[in-house]
CSV table of C-alpha atoms in Angstrom, one decimal:
chain,number,residue,atom,x,y,z
A,1,MET,CA,0.0,0.0,0.0
A,2,LYS,CA,1.3,3.4,-1.0
A,3,ALA,CA,0.6,6.8,0.6
A,4,GLU,CA,-0.7,8.2,-2.6
A,5,HIS,CA,-3.5,5.6,-2.5
A,6,LEU,CA,-4.7,7.1,0.8
A,7,ALA,CA,-4.3,10.8,-0.2
A,8,PRO,CA,-7.8,11.1,-1.6
A,9,ILE,CA,-9.2,10.1,1.8
A,10,GLY,CA,-7.1,12.7,3.6
A,11,ALA,CA,-8.1,15.4,1.1
A,12,ALA,CA,-11.8,14.5,1.4
A,13,LEU,CA,-11.8,14.6,5.2
A,14,ALA,CA,-10.0,18.0,5.2
A,15,ARG,CA,-12.4,19.4,2.6
A,16,LEU,CA,-15.4,18.3,4.7
A,17,LEU,CA,-14.1,19.7,8.0
A,18,SER,CA,-12.4,22.8,6.6
A,19,PRO,CA,-11.4,25.2,8.1
A,20,HIS,CA,-11.8,23.6,11.5
A,21,ALA,CA,-9.5,20.5,11.2
A,22,GLU,CA,-6.2,19.3,9.9
A,23,VAL,CA,-5.7,15.8,8.6
A,24,VAL,CA,-2.3,14.1,8.9
A,25,LEU,CA,-1.0,10.9,7.4
A,26,HIS,CA,1.9,9.4,9.4
A,27,ASP,CA,4.3,6.6,8.6
A,28,PRO,CA,4.9,4.7,11.9
A,29,ALA,CA,7.9,2.9,10.6
A,30,THR,CA,9.9,6.2,10.1
A,31,ASP,CA,7.9,8.2,12.6
A,32,GLN,CA,7.4,11.0,10.0
A,33,VAL,CA,4.6,13.0,8.6
A,34,VAL,CA,3.9,11.7,5.1
A,35,ALA,CA,1.2,14.2,4.1
A,36,ILE,CA,-0.8,16.9,5.8
A,37,TRP,CA,-3.9,18.8,4.8
A,38,ASN,CA,-5.0,22.2,6.3
A,39,PRO,CA,-1.9,22.2,8.6
A,40,LEU,CA,-3.2,24.0,11.7
A,41,SER,CA,-0.2,22.8,13.7
A,42,GLY,CA,2.3,24.2,11.1
A,43,ARG,CA,3.8,20.8,10.4
A,44,ALA,CA,4.9,19.7,7.0
A,45,PRO,CA,5.7,16.4,5.3
A,46,GLY,CA,9.0,15.0,6.7
A,47,ASP,CA,8.5,16.4,10.2
A,48,PRO,CA,8.6,14.0,13.1
A,49,SER,CA,5.3,12.3,13.8
A,50,LEU,CA,5.8,11.9,17.6
A,51,LEU,CA,3.4,9.0,17.6
A,52,GLY,CA,4.6,8.1,21.1
A,53,GLU,CA,1.5,9.9,22.4
A,54,LEU,CA,-0.5,6.9,21.1
A,55,ASP,CA,-0.5,3.5,22.7
A,56,GLU,CA,2.1,1.1,21.2
A,57,LEU,CA,1.1,0.2,17.7
A,58,SER,CA,1.0,-3.6,17.4
A,59,GLU,CA,-0.8,-6.4,15.6
A,60,SER,CA,-3.1,-6.8,18.6
A,61,GLY,CA,-3.6,-3.1,19.3
A,62,PRO,CA,-6.7,-1.1,18.6
A,63,ASP,CA,-7.2,0.5,15.2
A,64,VAL,CA,-9.0,3.6,16.3
A,65,TYR,CA,-7.8,5.9,19.2
A,66,GLY,CA,-9.8,8.8,20.7
A,67,PRO,CA,-11.2,11.3,20.7
A,68,TYR,CA,-8.4,12.5,22.9
A,69,PRO,CA,-7.4,16.1,23.8
A,70,LYS,CA,-4.4,18.0,22.3
A,71,THR,CA,-3.3,21.6,22.5
A,72,LEU,CA,-1.6,23.8,19.8
A,73,ALA,CA,1.2,26.1,20.6
A,74,ASP,CA,-1.1,29.1,20.6
A,75,GLY,CA,-3.3,27.6,23.2
A,76,ARG,CA,-6.1,26.4,21.0
A,77,ARG,CA,-7.7,23.1,22.1
A,78,LEU,CA,-8.1,20.2,19.7
A,79,SER,CA,-10.1,17.0,19.8
A,80,SER,CA,-8.2,14.3,17.9
A,81,VAL,CA,-8.9,10.9,16.5
A,82,SER,CA,-6.3,8.5,15.0
A,83,ALA,CA,-6.9,5.5,12.9
A,84,VAL,CA,-4.4,2.8,12.1
A,85,VAL,CA,-4.2,1.5,8.5
A,86,ARG,CA,-2.8,-2.0,8.3
A,87,ASP,CA,-1.1,-3.8,5.5
A,88,GLU,CA,-1.9,-7.3,4.2
A,89,ASP,CA,0.1,-8.9,7.0
A,90,GLY,CA,-1.9,-6.9,9.7
A,91,GLN,CA,1.0,-4.7,10.5
A,92,PRO,CA,0.6,-0.9,10.9
A,93,ALA,CA,1.4,0.7,7.6
A,94,TYR,CA,0.1,4.3,8.2
A,95,VAL,CA,-1.8,6.3,10.8
A,96,PHE,CA,-4.5,8.9,9.9
A,97,CYS,CA,-5.0,11.6,12.5
A,98,VAL,CA,-7.8,14.1,12.4
A,99,ASN,CA,-7.3,17.1,14.7
A,100,VAL,CA,-10.4,19.3,15.1
A,101,ASP,CA,-10.0,22.9,16.4
A,102,ARG,CA,-12.6,23.3,19.2
A,103,THR,CA,-12.4,27.1,19.3
A,104,ALA,CA,-15.5,27.8,17.1
A,105,PHE,CA,-17.5,25.1,18.9
A,106,ASP,CA,-16.6,26.2,22.4
A,107,GLU,CA,-17.6,29.8,21.4
A,108,ALA,CA,-20.9,28.6,20.0
A,109,SER,CA,-21.5,26.6,23.2
A,110,ARG,CA,-20.9,29.7,25.4
A,111,LEU,CA,-23.2,31.8,23.2
A,112,LEU,CA,-26.0,29.3,23.4
A,113,ALA,CA,-25.5,29.0,27.2
A,114,ALA,CA,-25.9,32.7,27.4
A,115,PHE,CA,-29.3,32.6,25.6
A,116,ALA,CA,-30.4,29.8,28.0
A,117,ALA,CA,-31.0,32.3,30.8
A,118,PRO,CA,-34.3,31.8,32.6
A,119,VAL,CA,-37.3,33.3,30.9
A,120,THR,CA,-39.4,35.6,33.0
A,121,ALA,CA,-43.1,36.2,32.8
A,122,GLN,CA,-44.4,38.7,30.3
A,123,PRO,CA,-44.9,42.1,31.8
A,124,ARG,CA,-48.7,42.5,32.4
A,125,ALA,CA,-48.7,46.2,31.6
A,126,LEU,CA,-47.4,45.4,28.1
A,127,PHE,CA,-49.3,42.2,27.3
A,128,GLU,CA,-52.6,42.2,29.2
A,129,HIS,CA,-54.5,43.5,26.2
A,130,ASP,CA,-52.6,41.4,23.6
A,131,TRP,CA,-55.4,39.1,22.6
A,132,THR,CA,-53.3,37.7,19.7
A,133,GLU,CA,-51.0,36.1,22.3
A,134,THR,CA,-54.0,34.5,24.0
A,135,LEU,CA,-55.3,33.3,20.6
A,136,ASN,CA,-52.0,31.6,19.8
A,137,GLU,CA,-51.8,30.0,23.3
A,138,VAL,CA,-55.4,28.7,23.2
A,139,VAL,CA,-55.0,27.1,19.7
A,140,ALA,CA,-51.5,25.7,20.4
A,141,GLY,CA,-52.7,24.3,23.7
A,142,TYR,CA,-55.7,22.6,22.1
A,143,VAL,CA,-53.7,20.9,19.3
A,144,ARG,CA,-51.2,19.7,21.9
A,145,GLU,CA,-54.0,18.1,23.9
A,146,ARG,CA,-55.5,16.5,20.9
A,147,GLY,CA,-52.2,15.4,19.4
A,148,VAL,CA,-53.1,16.7,15.9
A,149,THR,CA,-52.2,19.6,13.7
A,150,VAL,CA,-54.5,22.5,13.1
A,151,ASP,CA,-55.3,21.2,9.6
A,152,ARG,CA,-56.6,18.0,11.1
A,153,LEU,CA,-59.1,19.6,13.5
A,154,THR,CA,-62.7,18.5,13.1
A,155,ARG,CA,-65.7,20.7,13.2
A,156,ALA,CA,-66.3,19.7,16.8
A,157,ASP,CA,-62.7,20.5,17.6
A,158,ARG,CA,-63.0,24.0,16.0
A,159,LEU,CA,-66.2,24.7,18.0
A,160,ALA,CA,-64.4,23.7,21.2
A,161,VAL,CA,-61.5,26.0,20.4
A,162,LEU,CA,-63.9,28.8,19.6
A,163,GLY,CA,-65.6,28.2,23.0
A,164,ARG,CA,-62.3,28.6,24.7
A,165,LEU,CA,-61.4,31.7,22.7
A,166,ASP,CA,-64.9,33.2,23.6
A,167,ALA,CA,-64.3,32.5,27.3
A,168,ALA,CA,-60.9,34.2,27.1
A,169,GLY,CA,-62.5,37.3,25.5
A,170,VAL,CA,-60.7,36.9,22.2
A,171,LEU,CA,-63.8,36.9,20.0
A,172,SER,CA,-65.0,40.2,21.4
A,173,ALA,CA,-61.8,41.9,20.5
A,174,ARG,CA,-61.8,44.3,17.5
A,175,ARG,CA,-60.5,42.7,14.2
A,176,SER,CA,-60.3,39.3,15.8
A,177,VAL,CA,-62.2,37.4,13.1
A,178,PRO,CA,-59.5,37.5,10.4
A,179,ALA,CA,-56.8,36.5,12.9
A,180,VAL,CA,-58.9,33.6,14.3
A,181,ALA,CA,-59.7,32.4,10.8
A,182,ARG,CA,-55.9,32.4,10.0
A,183,ALA,CA,-55.1,30.6,13.2
A,184,LEU,CA,-57.7,27.9,12.5
A,185,ARG,CA,-56.7,27.8,8.8
A,186,ILE,CA,-60.3,28.3,7.6
A,187,SER,CA,-62.0,31.0,5.6
A,188,ARG,CA,-63.9,33.9,7.2
A,189,SER,CA,-67.2,32.6,5.9
A,190,ALA,CA,-66.5,29.2,7.5
A,191,LEU,CA,-65.6,30.9,10.7
A,192,TYR,CA,-68.8,32.9,10.7
A,193,GLN,CA,-70.8,29.7,10.2
A,194,LEU,CA,-69.0,28.1,13.2
A,195,LEU,CA,-69.6,31.2,15.3
A,196,GLY,CA,-73.3,31.1,14.4
A,197,ASP,CA,-73.5,27.5,15.5
A,198,LEU,CA,-71.6,28.3,18.7
A,199,ARG,CA,-74.1,31.0,19.6
A,200,LYS,CA,-77.0,28.7,18.9
A,201,ASP,CA,-75.6,26.1,21.1
A,202,ALA,CA,-75.0,28.7,23.9
A,203,ASP,CA,-78.6,29.9,23.5
A,204,ALA,CA,-80.0,26.4,23.7
A,205,ASP,CA,-78.1,25.6,26.8
A,206,PRO,CA,-80.6,25.8,29.7
A,207,SER,CA,-77.8,26.5,32.2
């Protein structure tokens, strides 16, 4: 097996993970770097491999090592994985190492953690008259209870939702009809029909 036969694999890995990783092909027999792609570490072909950081490469040893931590000279932290490529006799012929720079991922993790601050309640002074918020909460709560999408709601379901919206005061708000129709994904005429049926049912209720 020749190093040039493995070169397309190294190039493909580097292209996939660029610019966050370097890929290195080592020759364990000479303990030298054979090829390197996207050299974050500044190494070049012919430089020492320093594979002593891995366990002893042997016929009975593992073929994949890691992920294990490494650090560049400028302080950047890496996550590394090494894979042993064996010849026909089962002896280590080459070692592929993929070293991923964790900087971008650590920064993204810190950013996401900052956005995970506890959410406080909505200020009543700002939202007590926001009937659209109530509309969304009522519809979303109902479809969660039923385990269906809005498109799959039956006529009885829509009447039940309208009953909740009416009790919450949404239907008495100005310009609520177009918004309710959009939320239920029906036409205005269909909504007016449902509202008529809802009123009839309410009038017929002896309670």
